[in-house]
Short mmCIF file of C-alpha atoms in Angstrom, two decimals:
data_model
loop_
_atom_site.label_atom_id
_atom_site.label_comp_id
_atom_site.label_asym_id
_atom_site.label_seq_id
_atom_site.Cartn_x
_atom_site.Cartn_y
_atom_site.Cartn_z
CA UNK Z 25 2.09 -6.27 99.84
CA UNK Z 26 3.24 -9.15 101.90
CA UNK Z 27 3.21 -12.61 99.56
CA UNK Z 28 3.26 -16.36 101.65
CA UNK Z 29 5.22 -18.82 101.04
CA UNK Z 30 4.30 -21.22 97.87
CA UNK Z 31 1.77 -18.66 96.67
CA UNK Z 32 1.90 -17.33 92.93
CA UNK Z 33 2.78 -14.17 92.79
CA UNK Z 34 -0.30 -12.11 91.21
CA UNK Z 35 -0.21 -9.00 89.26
CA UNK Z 36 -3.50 -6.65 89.20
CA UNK Z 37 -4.31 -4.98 85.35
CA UNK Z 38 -3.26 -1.67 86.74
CA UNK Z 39 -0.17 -2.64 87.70
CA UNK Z 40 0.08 -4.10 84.28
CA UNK Z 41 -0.75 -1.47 82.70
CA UNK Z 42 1.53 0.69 84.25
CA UNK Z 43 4.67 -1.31 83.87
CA UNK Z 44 7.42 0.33 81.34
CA UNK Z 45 5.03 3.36 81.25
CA UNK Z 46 7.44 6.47 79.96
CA UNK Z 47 6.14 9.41 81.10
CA UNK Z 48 5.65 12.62 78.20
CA UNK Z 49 4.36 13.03 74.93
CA UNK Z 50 3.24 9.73 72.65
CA UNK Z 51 5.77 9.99 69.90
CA UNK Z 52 5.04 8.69 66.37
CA UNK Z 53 5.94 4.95 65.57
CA UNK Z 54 8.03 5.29 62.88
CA UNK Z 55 7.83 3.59 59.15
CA UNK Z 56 10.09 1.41 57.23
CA UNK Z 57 9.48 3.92 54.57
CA UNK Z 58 11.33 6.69 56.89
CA UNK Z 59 14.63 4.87 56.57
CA UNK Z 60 14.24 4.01 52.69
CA UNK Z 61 12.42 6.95 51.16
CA UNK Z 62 11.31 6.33 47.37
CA UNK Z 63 12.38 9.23 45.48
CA UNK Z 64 10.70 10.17 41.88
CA UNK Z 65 11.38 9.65 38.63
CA UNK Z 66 14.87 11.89 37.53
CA UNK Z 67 15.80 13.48 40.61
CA UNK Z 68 18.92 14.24 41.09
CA UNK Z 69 21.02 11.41 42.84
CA UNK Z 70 22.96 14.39 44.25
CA UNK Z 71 20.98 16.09 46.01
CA UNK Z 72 18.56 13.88 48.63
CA UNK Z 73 16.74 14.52 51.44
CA UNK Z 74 18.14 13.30 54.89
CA UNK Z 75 16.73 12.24 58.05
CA UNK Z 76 17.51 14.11 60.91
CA UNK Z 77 17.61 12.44 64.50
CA UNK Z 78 14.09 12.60 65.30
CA UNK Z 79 12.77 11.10 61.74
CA UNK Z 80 11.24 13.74 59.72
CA UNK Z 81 12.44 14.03 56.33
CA UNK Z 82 14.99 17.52 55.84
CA UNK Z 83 16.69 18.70 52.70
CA UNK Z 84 20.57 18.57 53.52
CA UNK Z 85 21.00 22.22 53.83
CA UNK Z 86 17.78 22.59 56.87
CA UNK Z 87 19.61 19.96 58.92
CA UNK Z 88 22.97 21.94 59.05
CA UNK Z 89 22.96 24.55 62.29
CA UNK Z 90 22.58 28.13 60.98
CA UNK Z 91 22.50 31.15 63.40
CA UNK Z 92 19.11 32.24 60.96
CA UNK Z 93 15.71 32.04 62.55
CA UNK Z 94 14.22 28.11 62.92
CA UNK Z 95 12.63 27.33 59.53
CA UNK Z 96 8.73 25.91 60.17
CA UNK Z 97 8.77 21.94 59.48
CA UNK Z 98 5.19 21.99 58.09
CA UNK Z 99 6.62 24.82 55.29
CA UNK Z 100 9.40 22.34 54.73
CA UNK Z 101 7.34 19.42 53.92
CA UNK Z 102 5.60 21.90 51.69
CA UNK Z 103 8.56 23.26 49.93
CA UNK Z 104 9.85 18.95 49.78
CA UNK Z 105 6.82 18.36 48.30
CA UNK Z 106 7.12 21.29 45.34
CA UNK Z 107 10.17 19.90 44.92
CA UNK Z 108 9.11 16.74 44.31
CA UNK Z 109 5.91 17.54 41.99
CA UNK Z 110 8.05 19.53 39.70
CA UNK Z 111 10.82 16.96 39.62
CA UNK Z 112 8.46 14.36 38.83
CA UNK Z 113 5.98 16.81 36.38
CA UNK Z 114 9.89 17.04 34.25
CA UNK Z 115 10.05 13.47 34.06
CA UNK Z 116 6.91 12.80 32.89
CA UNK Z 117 7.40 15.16 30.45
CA UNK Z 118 10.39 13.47 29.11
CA UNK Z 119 8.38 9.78 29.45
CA UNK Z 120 6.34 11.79 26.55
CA UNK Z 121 8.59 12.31 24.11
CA UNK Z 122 8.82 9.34 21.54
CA UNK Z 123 11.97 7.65 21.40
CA UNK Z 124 12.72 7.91 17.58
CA UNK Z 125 14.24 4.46 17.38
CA UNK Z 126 12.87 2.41 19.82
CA UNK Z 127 8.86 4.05 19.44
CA UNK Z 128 6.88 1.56 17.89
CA UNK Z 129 3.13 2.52 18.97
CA UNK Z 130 2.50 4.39 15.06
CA UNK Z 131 0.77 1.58 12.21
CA UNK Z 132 2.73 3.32 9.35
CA UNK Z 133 6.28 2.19 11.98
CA UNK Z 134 4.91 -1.26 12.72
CA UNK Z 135 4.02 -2.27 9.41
CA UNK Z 136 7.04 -1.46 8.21
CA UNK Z 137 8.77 0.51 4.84
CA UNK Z 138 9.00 -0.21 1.42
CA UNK Z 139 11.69 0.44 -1.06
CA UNK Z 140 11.06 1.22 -4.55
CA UNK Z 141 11.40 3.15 -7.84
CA UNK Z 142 8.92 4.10 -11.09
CA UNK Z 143 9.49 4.91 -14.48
CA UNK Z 144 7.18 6.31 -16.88
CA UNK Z 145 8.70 5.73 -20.69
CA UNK Z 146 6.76 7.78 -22.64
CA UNK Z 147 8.12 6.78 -25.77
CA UNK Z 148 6.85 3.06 -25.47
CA UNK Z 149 4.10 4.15 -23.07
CA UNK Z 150 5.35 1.69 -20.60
CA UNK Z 151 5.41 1.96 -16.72
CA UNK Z 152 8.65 -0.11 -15.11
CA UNK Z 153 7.89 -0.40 -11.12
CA UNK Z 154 11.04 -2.32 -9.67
CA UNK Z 155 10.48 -3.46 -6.35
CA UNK Z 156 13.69 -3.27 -4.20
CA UNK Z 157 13.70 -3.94 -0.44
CA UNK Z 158 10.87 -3.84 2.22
CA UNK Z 159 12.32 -3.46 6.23
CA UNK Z 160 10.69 -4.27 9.21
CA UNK Z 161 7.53 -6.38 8.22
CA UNK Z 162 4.73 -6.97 10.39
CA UNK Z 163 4.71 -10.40 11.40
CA UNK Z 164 1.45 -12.81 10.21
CA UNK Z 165 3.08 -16.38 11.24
CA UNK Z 166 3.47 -18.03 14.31
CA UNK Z 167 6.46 -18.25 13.85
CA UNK Z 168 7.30 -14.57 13.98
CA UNK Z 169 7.73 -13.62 10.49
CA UNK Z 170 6.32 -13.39 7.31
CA UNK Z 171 5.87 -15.40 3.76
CA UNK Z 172 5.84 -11.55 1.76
CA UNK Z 173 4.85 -10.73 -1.59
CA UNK Z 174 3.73 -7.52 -3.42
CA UNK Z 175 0.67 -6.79 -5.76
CA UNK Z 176 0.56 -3.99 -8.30
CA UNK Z 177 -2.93 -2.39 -9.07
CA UNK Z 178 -4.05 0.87 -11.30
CA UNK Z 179 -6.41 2.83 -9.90
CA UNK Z 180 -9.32 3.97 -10.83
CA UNK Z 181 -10.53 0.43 -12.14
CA UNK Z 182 -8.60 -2.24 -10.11
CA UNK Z 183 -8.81 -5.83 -11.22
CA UNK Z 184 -7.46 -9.05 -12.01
CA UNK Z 185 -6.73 -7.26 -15.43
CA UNK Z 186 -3.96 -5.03 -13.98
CA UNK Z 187 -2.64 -6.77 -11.08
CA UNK Z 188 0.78 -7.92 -11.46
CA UNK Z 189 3.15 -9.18 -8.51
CA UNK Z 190 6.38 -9.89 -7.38
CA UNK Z 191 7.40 -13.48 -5.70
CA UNK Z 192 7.04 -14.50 -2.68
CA UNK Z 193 10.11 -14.84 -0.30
CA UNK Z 194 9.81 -17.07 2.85
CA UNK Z 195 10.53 -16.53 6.62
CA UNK Z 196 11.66 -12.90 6.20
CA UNK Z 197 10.38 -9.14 7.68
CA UNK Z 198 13.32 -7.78 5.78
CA UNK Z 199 12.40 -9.26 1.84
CA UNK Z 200 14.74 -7.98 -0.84
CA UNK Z 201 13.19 -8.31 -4.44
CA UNK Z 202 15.00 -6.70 -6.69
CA UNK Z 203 12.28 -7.02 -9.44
CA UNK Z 204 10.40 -5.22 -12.34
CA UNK Z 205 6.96 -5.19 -12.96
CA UNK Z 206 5.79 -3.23 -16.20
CA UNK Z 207 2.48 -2.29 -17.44
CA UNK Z 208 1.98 -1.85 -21.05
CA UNK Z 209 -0.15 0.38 -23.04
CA UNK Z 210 -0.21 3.33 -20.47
CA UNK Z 211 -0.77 6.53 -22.09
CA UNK Z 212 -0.33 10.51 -21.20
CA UNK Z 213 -4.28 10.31 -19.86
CA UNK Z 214 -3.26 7.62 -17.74
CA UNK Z 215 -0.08 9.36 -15.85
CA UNK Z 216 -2.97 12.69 -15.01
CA UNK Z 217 -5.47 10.59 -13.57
CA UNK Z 218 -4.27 7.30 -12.14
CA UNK Z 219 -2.83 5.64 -9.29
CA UNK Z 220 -0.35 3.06 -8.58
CA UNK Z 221 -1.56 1.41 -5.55
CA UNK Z 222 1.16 -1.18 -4.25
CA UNK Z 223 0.78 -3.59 -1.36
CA UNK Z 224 2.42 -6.36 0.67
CA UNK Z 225 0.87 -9.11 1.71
CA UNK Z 226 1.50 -12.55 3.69
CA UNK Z 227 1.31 -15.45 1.82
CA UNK Z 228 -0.53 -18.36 3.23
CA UNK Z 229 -0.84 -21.98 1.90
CA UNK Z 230 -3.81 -23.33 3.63
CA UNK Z 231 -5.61 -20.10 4.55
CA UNK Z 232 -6.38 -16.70 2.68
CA UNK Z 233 -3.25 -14.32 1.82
CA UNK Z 234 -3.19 -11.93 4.83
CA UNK Z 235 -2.91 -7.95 4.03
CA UNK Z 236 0.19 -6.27 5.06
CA UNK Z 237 0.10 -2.77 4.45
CA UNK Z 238 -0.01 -0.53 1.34
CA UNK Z 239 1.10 2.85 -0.63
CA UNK Z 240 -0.34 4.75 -3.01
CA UNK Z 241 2.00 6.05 -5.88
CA UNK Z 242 -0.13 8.93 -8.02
CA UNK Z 243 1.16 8.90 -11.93
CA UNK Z 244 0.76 12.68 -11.92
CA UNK Z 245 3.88 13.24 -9.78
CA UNK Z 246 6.27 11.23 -12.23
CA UNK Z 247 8.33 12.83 -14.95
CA UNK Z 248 8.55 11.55 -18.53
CA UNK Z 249 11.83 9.34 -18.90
CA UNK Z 250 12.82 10.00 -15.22
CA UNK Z 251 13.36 7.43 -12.79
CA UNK Z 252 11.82 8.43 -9.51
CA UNK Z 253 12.65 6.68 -5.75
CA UNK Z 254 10.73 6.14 -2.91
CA UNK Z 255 10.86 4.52 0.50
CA UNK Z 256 7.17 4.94 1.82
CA UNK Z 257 6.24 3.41 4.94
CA UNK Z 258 3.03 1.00 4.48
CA UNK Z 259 -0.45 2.28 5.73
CA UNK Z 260 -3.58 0.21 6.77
CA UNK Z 261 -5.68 -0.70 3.88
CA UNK Z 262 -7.54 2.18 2.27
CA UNK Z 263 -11.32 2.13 0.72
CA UNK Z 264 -11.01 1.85 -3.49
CA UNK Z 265 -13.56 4.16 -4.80
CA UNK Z 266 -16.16 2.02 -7.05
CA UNK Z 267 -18.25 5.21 -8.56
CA UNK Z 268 -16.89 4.67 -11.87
CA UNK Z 269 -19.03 4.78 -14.83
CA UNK Z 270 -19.73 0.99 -15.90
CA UNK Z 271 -20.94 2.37 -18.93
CA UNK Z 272 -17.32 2.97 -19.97
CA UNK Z 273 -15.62 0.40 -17.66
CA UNK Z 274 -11.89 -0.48 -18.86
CA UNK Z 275 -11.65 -3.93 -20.02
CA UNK Z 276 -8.04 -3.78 -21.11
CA UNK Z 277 -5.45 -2.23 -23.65
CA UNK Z 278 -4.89 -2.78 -26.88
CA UNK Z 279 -1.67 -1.45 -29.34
CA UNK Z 280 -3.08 -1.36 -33.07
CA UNK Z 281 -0.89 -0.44 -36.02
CA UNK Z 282 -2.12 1.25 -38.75
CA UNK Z 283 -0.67 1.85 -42.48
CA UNK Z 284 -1.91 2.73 -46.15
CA UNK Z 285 0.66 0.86 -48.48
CA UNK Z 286 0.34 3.24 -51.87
CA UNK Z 287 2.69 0.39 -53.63
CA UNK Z 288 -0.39 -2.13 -52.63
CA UNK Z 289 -3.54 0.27 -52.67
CA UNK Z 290 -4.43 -1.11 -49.07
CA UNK Z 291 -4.69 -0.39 -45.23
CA UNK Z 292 -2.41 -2.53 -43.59
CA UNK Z 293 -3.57 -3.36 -39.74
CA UNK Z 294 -1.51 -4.99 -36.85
CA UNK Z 295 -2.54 -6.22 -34.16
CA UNK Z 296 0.50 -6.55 -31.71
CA UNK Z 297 -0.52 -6.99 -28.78
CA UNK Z 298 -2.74 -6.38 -25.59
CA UNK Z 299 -2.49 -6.05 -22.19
CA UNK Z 300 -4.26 -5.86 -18.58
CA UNK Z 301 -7.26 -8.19 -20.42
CA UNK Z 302 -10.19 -8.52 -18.34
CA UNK Z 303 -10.52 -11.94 -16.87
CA UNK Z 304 -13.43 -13.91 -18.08
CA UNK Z 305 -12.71 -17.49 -17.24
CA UNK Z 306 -13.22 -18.89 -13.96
CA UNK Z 307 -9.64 -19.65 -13.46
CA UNK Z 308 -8.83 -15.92 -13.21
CA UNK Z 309 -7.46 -15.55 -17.34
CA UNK Z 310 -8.80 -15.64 -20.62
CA UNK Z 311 -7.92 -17.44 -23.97
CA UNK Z 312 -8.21 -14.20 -26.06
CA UNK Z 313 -8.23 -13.35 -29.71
CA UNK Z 314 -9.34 -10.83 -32.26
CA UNK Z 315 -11.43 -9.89 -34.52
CA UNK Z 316 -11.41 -6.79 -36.98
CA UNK Z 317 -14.19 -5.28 -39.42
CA UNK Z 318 -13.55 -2.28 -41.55
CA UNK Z 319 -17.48 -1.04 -41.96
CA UNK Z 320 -19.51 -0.57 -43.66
CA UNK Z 321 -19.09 -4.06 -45.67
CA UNK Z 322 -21.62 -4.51 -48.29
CA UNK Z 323 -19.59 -7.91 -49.32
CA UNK Z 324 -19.24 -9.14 -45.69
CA UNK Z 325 -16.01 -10.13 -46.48
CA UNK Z 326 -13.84 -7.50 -44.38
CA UNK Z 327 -13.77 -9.93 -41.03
CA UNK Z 328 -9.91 -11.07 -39.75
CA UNK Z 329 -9.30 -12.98 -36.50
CA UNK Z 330 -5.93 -13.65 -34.99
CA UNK Z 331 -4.94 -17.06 -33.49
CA UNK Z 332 -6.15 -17.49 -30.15
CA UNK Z 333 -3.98 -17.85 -26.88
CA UNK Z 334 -4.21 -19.48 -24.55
CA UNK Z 335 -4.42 -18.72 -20.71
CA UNK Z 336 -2.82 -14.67 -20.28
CA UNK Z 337 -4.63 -11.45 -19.60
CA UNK Z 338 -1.41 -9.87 -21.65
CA UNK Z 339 -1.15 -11.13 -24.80
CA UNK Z 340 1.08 -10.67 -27.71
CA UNK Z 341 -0.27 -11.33 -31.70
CA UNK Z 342 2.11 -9.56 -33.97
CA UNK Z 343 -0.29 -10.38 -37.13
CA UNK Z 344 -1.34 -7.94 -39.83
CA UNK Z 345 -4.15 -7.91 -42.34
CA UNK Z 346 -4.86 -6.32 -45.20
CA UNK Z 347 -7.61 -4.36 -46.70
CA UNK Z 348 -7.92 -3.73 -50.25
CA UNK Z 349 -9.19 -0.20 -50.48
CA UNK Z 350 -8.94 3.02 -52.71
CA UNK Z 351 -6.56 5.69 -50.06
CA UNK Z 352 -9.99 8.28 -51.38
CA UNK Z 353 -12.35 5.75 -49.62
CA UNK Z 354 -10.75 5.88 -46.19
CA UNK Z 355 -12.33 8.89 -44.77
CA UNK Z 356 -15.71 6.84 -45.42
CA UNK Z 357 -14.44 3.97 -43.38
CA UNK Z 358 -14.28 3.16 -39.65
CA UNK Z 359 -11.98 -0.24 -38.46
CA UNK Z 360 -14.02 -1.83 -35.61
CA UNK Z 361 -11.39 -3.98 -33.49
CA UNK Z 362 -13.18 -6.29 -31.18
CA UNK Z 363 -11.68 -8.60 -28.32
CA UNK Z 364 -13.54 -11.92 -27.44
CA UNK Z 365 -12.61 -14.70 -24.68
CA UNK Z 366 -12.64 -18.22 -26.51
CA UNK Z 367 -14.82 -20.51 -25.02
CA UNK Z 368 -14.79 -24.40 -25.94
CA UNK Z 369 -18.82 -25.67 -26.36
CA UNK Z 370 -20.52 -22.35 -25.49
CA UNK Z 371 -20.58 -19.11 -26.71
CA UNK Z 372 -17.87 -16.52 -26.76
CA UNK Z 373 -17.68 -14.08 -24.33
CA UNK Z 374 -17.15 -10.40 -25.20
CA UNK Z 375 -13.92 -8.43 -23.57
CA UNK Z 376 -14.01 -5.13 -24.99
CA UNK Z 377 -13.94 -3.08 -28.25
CA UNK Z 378 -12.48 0.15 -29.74
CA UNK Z 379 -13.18 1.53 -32.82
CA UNK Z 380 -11.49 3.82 -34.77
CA UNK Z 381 -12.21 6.27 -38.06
CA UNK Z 382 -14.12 9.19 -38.93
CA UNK Z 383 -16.78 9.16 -36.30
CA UNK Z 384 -14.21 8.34 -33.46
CA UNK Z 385 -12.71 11.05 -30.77
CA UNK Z 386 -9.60 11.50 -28.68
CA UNK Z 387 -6.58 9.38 -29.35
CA UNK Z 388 -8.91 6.98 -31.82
CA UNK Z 389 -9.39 9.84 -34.27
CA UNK Z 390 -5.84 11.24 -33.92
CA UNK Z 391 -4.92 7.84 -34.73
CA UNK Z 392 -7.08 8.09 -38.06
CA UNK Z 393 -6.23 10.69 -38.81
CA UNK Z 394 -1.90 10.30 -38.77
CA UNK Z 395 -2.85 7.23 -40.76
CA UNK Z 396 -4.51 9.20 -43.54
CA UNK Z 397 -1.44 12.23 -43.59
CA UNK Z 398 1.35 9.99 -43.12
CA UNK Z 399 1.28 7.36 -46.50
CA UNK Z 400 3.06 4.45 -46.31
CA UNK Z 401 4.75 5.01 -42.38
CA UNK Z 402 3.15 2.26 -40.00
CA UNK Z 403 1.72 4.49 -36.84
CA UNK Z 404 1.42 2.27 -33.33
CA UNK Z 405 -1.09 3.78 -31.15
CA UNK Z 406 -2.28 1.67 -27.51
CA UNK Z 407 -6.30 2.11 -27.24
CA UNK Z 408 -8.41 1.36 -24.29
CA UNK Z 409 -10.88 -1.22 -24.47
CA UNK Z 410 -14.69 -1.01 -23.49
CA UNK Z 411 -17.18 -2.77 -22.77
CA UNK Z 412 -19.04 -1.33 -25.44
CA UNK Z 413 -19.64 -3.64 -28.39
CA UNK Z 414 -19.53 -2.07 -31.64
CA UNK Z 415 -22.09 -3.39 -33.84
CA UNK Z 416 -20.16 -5.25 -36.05
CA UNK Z 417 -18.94 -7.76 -33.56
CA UNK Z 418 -22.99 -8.49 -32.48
CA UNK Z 419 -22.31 -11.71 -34.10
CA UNK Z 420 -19.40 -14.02 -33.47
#
């Protein structure tokens, strides 16, 4: 092709097309991923496959000469890729297992542990729950921590009655107490069939106290006069069974003292003291007193009331009165003790009653009855109060 002078040289598509043209097979454009292969999860750094010249992927001991037949490079992706699935299978296998320190997806971890100790003391049928230490909180403020406090409550028959608590200690997840609650009045009955249900919870000033997390402590497993340990971590809150039998719903505990004086010819009664009152004013408390009978009471004159006081669910009397009576008439008697709320312009409201003599069972007849065999020895017994009235307190 012959080209004039000050024409522009022209090239045709084929020609083009043809230019730089090598001749043989098409081979593959290689990948960036070629040169920096990913590896999985816990391989050995050791041991990685190389590239050999013409880019496919080799284990190191393939791309070594050996006078042994050629090895297929289709069997050798294969055997790579067995390699890799059960390298990577082993390593999933360990992402499984929980790390025992770090693993924080379980509620009873995250809501963290509670330290603390019971004692039962039988002798003075008293319950001591000292709250020690709680570790690793669940935080409820904004500000990443936590205004804790904890609330006691017997169960079956939780209320304001028997809730106690500790204080509350600001900006902490790791609170230390060091405190002792007690409950008063708590009998052998008591340590077969209740619970101790103890929770944490957030204190808030402008909003409701948030929940925390809770355990629940069964009386049966405690020993008389043995102090028992426990570091339980917290659980989500748990249902509270309300099938009891309102008919004979707990409105408290009261300790009576009974005594026939032969030097004065008379029953001698204290009233000590009571404790885990139900709450009848609208400020969560009471103003409580009592009132005793000893029926029947032709004369009407066999009526006592203590002095009232003033704002407690747990209060403590130490008064005694005194029935002149023939010891030969007591059998025929029964002492109806009766617990009333004070109320200033309306009527008195009714707590709970017990009564105790002949016609009375369990620990109210015992009680009676140690009286009666015992002359002159002052016998403490803690009742539990119902909210049945007997009929000698109809009338306030």
């Amino acid at each position: 092709m012959t080209q004039r002078k000050g024409e522009k040289t022209t090239i045709s598509i084929q020609e083009h097309m043809a230019i730089d043209v090598c001749p043989g097979p098409i081979q593959p454009i290689k990948q960036i991923s070629d040169y920096f292969p990913r590896y999985p999860r816990g391989l050995p750094p050791t041991a990685p496959p190389a590239l050999s010249r013409t880019g496919s992927l080799r284990s190191t001991s393939t791309s070594q000469k050996s006078e042994g037949p050629a090895v297929d490079p289709n069997q050798e992706e294969d055997d790579l890729d067995q390699a890799f699935g059960a390298t990577a299978l082993v390593a999933s296998k360990k992402e499984e297992e929980p790390d025992v320190e770090g693993y924080d997806s379980d509620d009873s971890t995250t809501l963290g542990t509670l330290d603390f100790s019971l004692l039962y003391d039988q002798e003075n049928n008293a319950l001591h729950c000292t709250i020690n230490k709680a570790k690793g909180l669940k935080p409820m403020d904004h500000n990443g921590l936590s205004d804790p406090y904890v609330k006691l409550h017997l169960l079956p028959g939780a209320s304001k009655a028997n809730k106690l608590r500790t204080k509350t200690l600001r900006n902490t997840l790791n609170p230390v107490w060091s405190e002792t609650l007690t409950y008063y009045g708590i009998t052998d009955e008591d340590m077969v069939r209740k619970t101790l249900r103890i929770s944490v919870c957030d204190e808030d000033k402008f909003r409701h106290n948030e929940f925390i997390g809770e355990t629940r402590i069964p009386l049966k497993k405690l020993k008389p006069n043995q102090t028992k340990n426990f570091s339980n971590c917290l659980e989500k809150q748990l249902p509270i069974d309300k099938t009891d039998d309102k008919s004979l719903e707990e409105r408290g505990r009261i300790m009576i003292s009974l005594k026939y004086s032969s030097q004065k010819s008379g029953l001698v009664v204290g009233i000590i003291r009571c404790a885990h009152l139900a709450a009848m004013d609208a400020n969560g408390f009471s103003d409580p007193y009592v009132k005793t009978y000893l029926k029947p009471d032709e004369n009407k004159k066999s009526k006592h009331k203590t002095t009232v006081k003033k704002k407690t669910l747990n209060p403590e009397f130490n008064e005694e009165f005194f029935y002149e009576i023939k010891y030969a008439d007591l059998s025929k008697k029964t002492l109806e003790v009766t617990v009333w709320d004070y109320d200033i312009g309306k009527s008195n409201d009714f707590i709970g009653g017990v009564s105790l003599g002949i016609n009375a069972n369990g620990e109210r007849l015992k009680h009676w009855f140690d009286c009666l065999k015992n002359k002159d020895k002052k016998i403490e017994r803690w009742h539990t109060l119902t909210n049945e009235l007997p009929g000698s307190g109809c009338n306030d």
